[in-house]
Each structure stands twice: as structure tokens, then as C-alpha cells.
Amino acid sequence: MPDTVLVAYASRFGSTKGIAERIGEVLAATGLAVEVRATDDVAAVDAYRAFVVGSTVEGGHWLKPASAFLERFAAELGSHPLWLFSSGPVGDRAAGAPQPDPKEVVAARRSLRPRDCRVFAGAFDRATSDFSEMGLVERTVVRKFLPDGDWRDWPAIEAWAAGIARELVSAPAR
């Protein structure tokens, strides 16, 4: 029977990947079997007992690979324990303000019924970011207006992951 938890993510500049990796570390520290993978790298989900799925948020939307993942595996995700997280607000003002759920999460709340959904502040490092897949306008906007820094609240992320772990450890695998 499947006994592994999949932490799947879509990340533009690496911040969401870092959050997914930290969630995976917290889950693994409790004895759970965990795989952390980019949503694009997941071909099948039948080997997993639970899912934590996250994406960078841009313009109020998840990245396309994460949205496609939710659509492609909707039947499986909707019939297993599922948690969703979003990452994206950067800058002191944005990171400190309540953030609305991205549009895909609003829809997933209705159709997939995740156990919880969270929005975590993100990070951006202009010096190490890869802009090669961006168009000219998008690249210009990001370079001029996205502030450098790391606003991820690691204690909050770890506490959320610990709550997921407690729930999964107390529930037998299918």
C-alpha cells in the first residue's frame, strides 16, 4: 500500500521550492516517507498516501505547472489527504499583509476539499534568479519592481508542516 507523502511544487525563482523542501524535512523528521518533487516531474500519483502541493503566486494565480497538476490528478488528490500552500508576497508591506487565496486555490477548495490552504511570504534574489524564460516586459517588471529579500517565516512554515505530520502520523496509511 502507498505510504509516501508527496510534496509537489512549482517555483519560479526557487523560493517555493525552498518552502517545499523544508516541509518535506519536517515531515520526514517524524518518520514519514516523503518525496519532494517539482509538479512537472510527477508522472503518476498512485504511490502516495497524501499530498502537499504548492506554487509561486503571480498576479493572483498559481504557476501553470501547478494548476495543470491539480487538474491532471484531481480524482486522486480529491480522495486523499491534501494540503495546499502558496508562496509569493515579497516586500515588507506585502509579506506582512493578509493575502487572498490564488484563484486556483479558491476553485480547489470547492472541488478537492483540501484539509488546509496557506499563503506564505516568499523570497527573491535578483543576483541568482534566472530570467531566461521570461518575456521582455515580464523581465523588466520583475527587475525593476520586485524587491530583493527573504520574507519566508520559517517557524510558521515548520509549524504548519508539523501539524500535517501529526495528522498523518495519527492516521494509518491506506
GROMACS .gro file of C-alpha atoms in nm:
model
  174
    1MET     CA    1   0.000   0.000   0.000
    2PRO     CA    2   0.119   0.353  -0.065
    3ASP     CA    3   0.285   0.505   0.238
    4THR     CA    4   0.475   0.802   0.095
    5VAL     CA    5   0.375   1.167   0.117
    6LEU     CA    6   0.433   1.374  -0.196
    7VAL     CA    7   0.531   1.737  -0.154
    8ALA     CA    8   0.494   1.880  -0.505
    9TYR     CA    9   0.573   2.237  -0.604
   10ALA     CA   10   0.601   2.482  -0.891
   11SER     CA   11   0.859   2.754  -0.832
   12ARG     CA   12   0.971   3.046  -1.048
   13PHE     CA   13   1.284   3.165  -0.865
   14GLY     CA   14   1.339   2.894  -0.602
   15SER     CA   15   1.156   3.035  -0.301
   16THR     CA   16   0.861   2.795  -0.326
   17LYS     CA   17   1.099   2.506  -0.386
   18GLY     CA   18   1.275   2.600  -0.061
   19ILE     CA   19   0.944   2.601   0.126
   20ALA     CA   20   0.854   2.260  -0.020
   21GLU     CA   21   1.193   2.120   0.081
   22ARG     CA   22   1.152   2.249   0.437
   23ILE     CA   23   0.802   2.098   0.461
   24GLY     CA   24   0.948   1.768   0.338
   25GLU     CA   25   1.223   1.783   0.602
   26VAL     CA   26   0.972   1.841   0.881
   27LEU     CA   27   0.751   1.555   0.763
   28ALA     CA   28   1.049   1.320   0.726
   29ALA     CA   29   1.175   1.406   1.075
   30THR     CA   30   0.857   1.247   1.214
   31GLY     CA   31   0.929   0.920   1.037
   32LEU     CA   32   0.706   0.972   0.735
   33ALA     CA   33   0.834   0.864   0.396
   34VAL     CA   34   0.846   1.180   0.182
   35GLU     CA   35   0.928   1.275  -0.176
   36VAL     CA   36   0.972   1.640  -0.273
   37ARG     CA   37   0.933   1.691  -0.647
   38ALA     CA   38   0.852   1.961  -0.899
   39THR     CA   39   0.498   1.921  -1.031
   40ASP     CA   40   0.639   1.888  -1.384
   41ASP     CA   41   0.839   1.584  -1.271
   42VAL     CA   42   0.541   1.385  -1.142
   43ALA     CA   43   0.401   1.136  -1.393
   44ALA     CA   44   0.177   0.934  -1.159
   45VAL     CA   45   0.046   0.969  -0.805
   46ASP     CA   46  -0.079   0.621  -0.717
   47ALA     CA   47   0.224   0.555  -0.493
   48TYR     CA   48   0.132   0.832  -0.245
   49ARG     CA   49  -0.090   0.834   0.061
   50ALA     CA   50  -0.113   1.213   0.097
   51PHE     CA   51  -0.023   1.530  -0.088
   52VAL     CA   52   0.112   1.874  -0.006
   53VAL     CA   53   0.106   2.089  -0.320
   54GLY     CA   54   0.235   2.443  -0.355
   55SER     CA   55   0.305   2.709  -0.609
   56THR     CA   56   0.450   3.051  -0.654
   57VAL     CA   57   0.174   3.308  -0.700
   58GLU     CA   58   0.198   3.560  -0.980
   59GLY     CA   59  -0.081   3.807  -1.045
   60GLY     CA   60  -0.321   3.617  -0.819
   61HIS     CA   61  -0.263   3.284  -0.995
   62TRP     CA   62  -0.061   2.970  -0.938
   63LEU     CA   63   0.202   2.886  -1.199
   64LYS     CA   64   0.070   2.678  -1.488
   65PRO     CA   65   0.259   2.358  -1.395
   66ALA     CA   66   0.093   2.356  -1.051
   67SER     CA   67  -0.252   2.430  -1.193
   68ALA     CA   68  -0.208   2.155  -1.450
   69PHE     CA   69  -0.101   1.916  -1.172
   70LEU     CA   70  -0.424   1.983  -0.980
   71GLU     CA   71  -0.631   1.926  -1.294
   72ARG     CA   72  -0.440   1.617  -1.413
   73PHE     CA   73  -0.463   1.438  -1.078
   74ALA     CA   74  -0.791   1.581  -0.946
   75ALA     CA   75  -0.951   1.240  -0.882
   76GLU     CA   76  -0.656   1.115  -0.674
   77LEU     CA   77  -0.598   1.445  -0.493
   78GLY     CA   78  -0.966   1.471  -0.402
   79SER     CA   79  -0.973   1.123  -0.249
   80HIS     CA   80  -0.659   1.154  -0.034
   81PRO     CA   81  -0.542   1.388   0.241
   82LEU     CA   82  -0.441   1.710   0.066
   83TRP     CA   83  -0.287   2.039   0.180
   84LEU     CA   84  -0.215   2.339  -0.044
   85PHE     CA   85   0.029   2.624   0.001
   86SER     CA   86   0.106   2.934  -0.197
   87SER     CA   87   0.417   3.148  -0.192
   88GLY     CA   88   0.467   3.487  -0.334
   89PRO     CA   89   0.413   3.801  -0.138
   90VAL     CA   90   0.752   3.973  -0.113
   91GLY     CA   91   0.846   4.307   0.036
   92ASP     CA   92   0.780   4.429   0.387
   93ARG     CA   93   0.428   4.558   0.319
   94ALA     CA   94   0.305   4.267   0.109
   95ALA     CA   95   0.457   3.997   0.328
   96GLY     CA   96   0.301   4.146   0.641
   97ALA     CA   97  -0.049   4.185   0.497
   98PRO     CA   98  -0.316   3.915   0.475
   99GLN     CA   99  -0.315   3.764   0.126
  100PRO     CA  100  -0.616   3.627  -0.062
  101ASP     CA  101  -0.610   3.273  -0.193
  102PRO     CA  102  -0.499   3.248  -0.556
  103LYS     CA  103  -0.783   3.175  -0.798
  104GLU     CA  104  -0.679   2.810  -0.841
  105VAL     CA  105  -0.687   2.756  -0.465
  106VAL     CA  106  -1.035   2.907  -0.441
  107ALA     CA  107  -1.152   2.653  -0.702
  108ALA     CA  108  -0.960   2.367  -0.536
  109ARG     CA  109  -1.124   2.440  -0.200
  110ARG     CA  110  -1.460   2.359  -0.363
  111SER     CA  111  -1.361   2.067  -0.583
  112LEU     CA  112  -1.075   1.892  -0.398
  113ARG     CA  113  -1.157   1.987  -0.040
  114PRO     CA  114  -0.801   2.022   0.094
  115ARG     CA  115  -0.757   1.995   0.468
  116ASP     CA  116  -0.587   2.335   0.479
  117CYS     CA  117  -0.454   2.607   0.248
  118ARG     CA  118  -0.188   2.861   0.345
  119VAL     CA  119  -0.020   3.157   0.183
  120PHE     CA  120   0.342   3.207   0.288
  121ALA     CA  121   0.558   3.506   0.210
  122GLY     CA  122   0.833   3.437  -0.041
  123ALA     CA  123   1.186   3.543  -0.127
  124PHE     CA  124   1.359   3.693  -0.426
  125ASP     CA  125   1.729   3.727  -0.506
  126ARG     CA  126   1.788   3.921  -0.825
  127ALA     CA  127   2.154   3.813  -0.841
  128THR     CA  128   2.075   3.441  -0.858
  129SER     CA  129   1.744   3.449  -1.048
  130ASP     CA  130   1.711   3.303  -1.397
  131PHE     CA  131   1.514   3.535  -1.626
  132SER     CA  132   1.570   3.329  -1.943
  133GLU     CA  133   1.211   3.202  -1.972
  134MET     CA  134   1.055   3.545  -1.925
  135GLY     CA  135   0.945   3.784  -2.193
  136LEU     CA  136   1.089   4.134  -2.215
  137VAL     CA  137   0.801   4.307  -2.037
  138GLU     CA  138   0.784   4.049  -1.757
  139ARG     CA  139   1.162   4.056  -1.712
  140THR     CA  140   1.163   4.437  -1.696
  141VAL     CA  141   0.882   4.449  -1.438
  142VAL     CA  142   1.048   4.187  -1.218
  143ARG     CA  143   1.390   4.351  -1.236
  144LYS     CA  144   1.257   4.699  -1.158
  145PHE     CA  145   0.980   4.635  -0.908
  146LEU     CA  146   1.034   4.304  -0.725
  147PRO     CA  147   1.228   4.374  -0.405
  148ASP     CA  148   1.527   4.164  -0.305
  149GLY     CA  149   1.499   3.980   0.024
  150ASP     CA  150   1.368   3.678   0.209
  151TRP     CA  151   1.037   3.719   0.390
  152ARG     CA  152   0.967   3.348   0.445
  153ASP     CA  153   0.850   3.284   0.801
  154TRP     CA  154   1.031   2.956   0.867
  155PRO     CA  155   0.880   2.898   1.214
  156ALA     CA  156   0.527   2.937   1.067
  157ILE     CA  157   0.610   2.706   0.776
  158GLU     CA  158   0.761   2.446   1.009
  159ALA     CA  159   0.464   2.468   1.249
  160TRP     CA  160   0.222   2.415   0.961
  161ALA     CA  161   0.421   2.115   0.838
  162ALA     CA  162   0.437   1.974   1.193
  163GLY     CA  163   0.057   1.993   1.208
  164ILE     CA  164   0.033   1.799   0.883
  165ALA     CA  165   0.276   1.542   1.021
  166ARG     CA  166   0.075   1.500   1.341
  167GLU     CA  167  -0.238   1.441   1.138
  168LEU     CA  168  -0.069   1.186   0.911
  169VAL     CA  169   0.117   1.000   1.185
  170SER     CA  170  -0.205   0.954   1.380
  171ALA     CA  171  -0.389   0.822   1.071
  172PRO     CA  172  -0.297   0.483   0.930
  173ALA     CA  173  -0.176   0.465   0.571
  174ARG     CA  174  -0.431   0.335   0.322
   0.00000   0.00000   0.00000
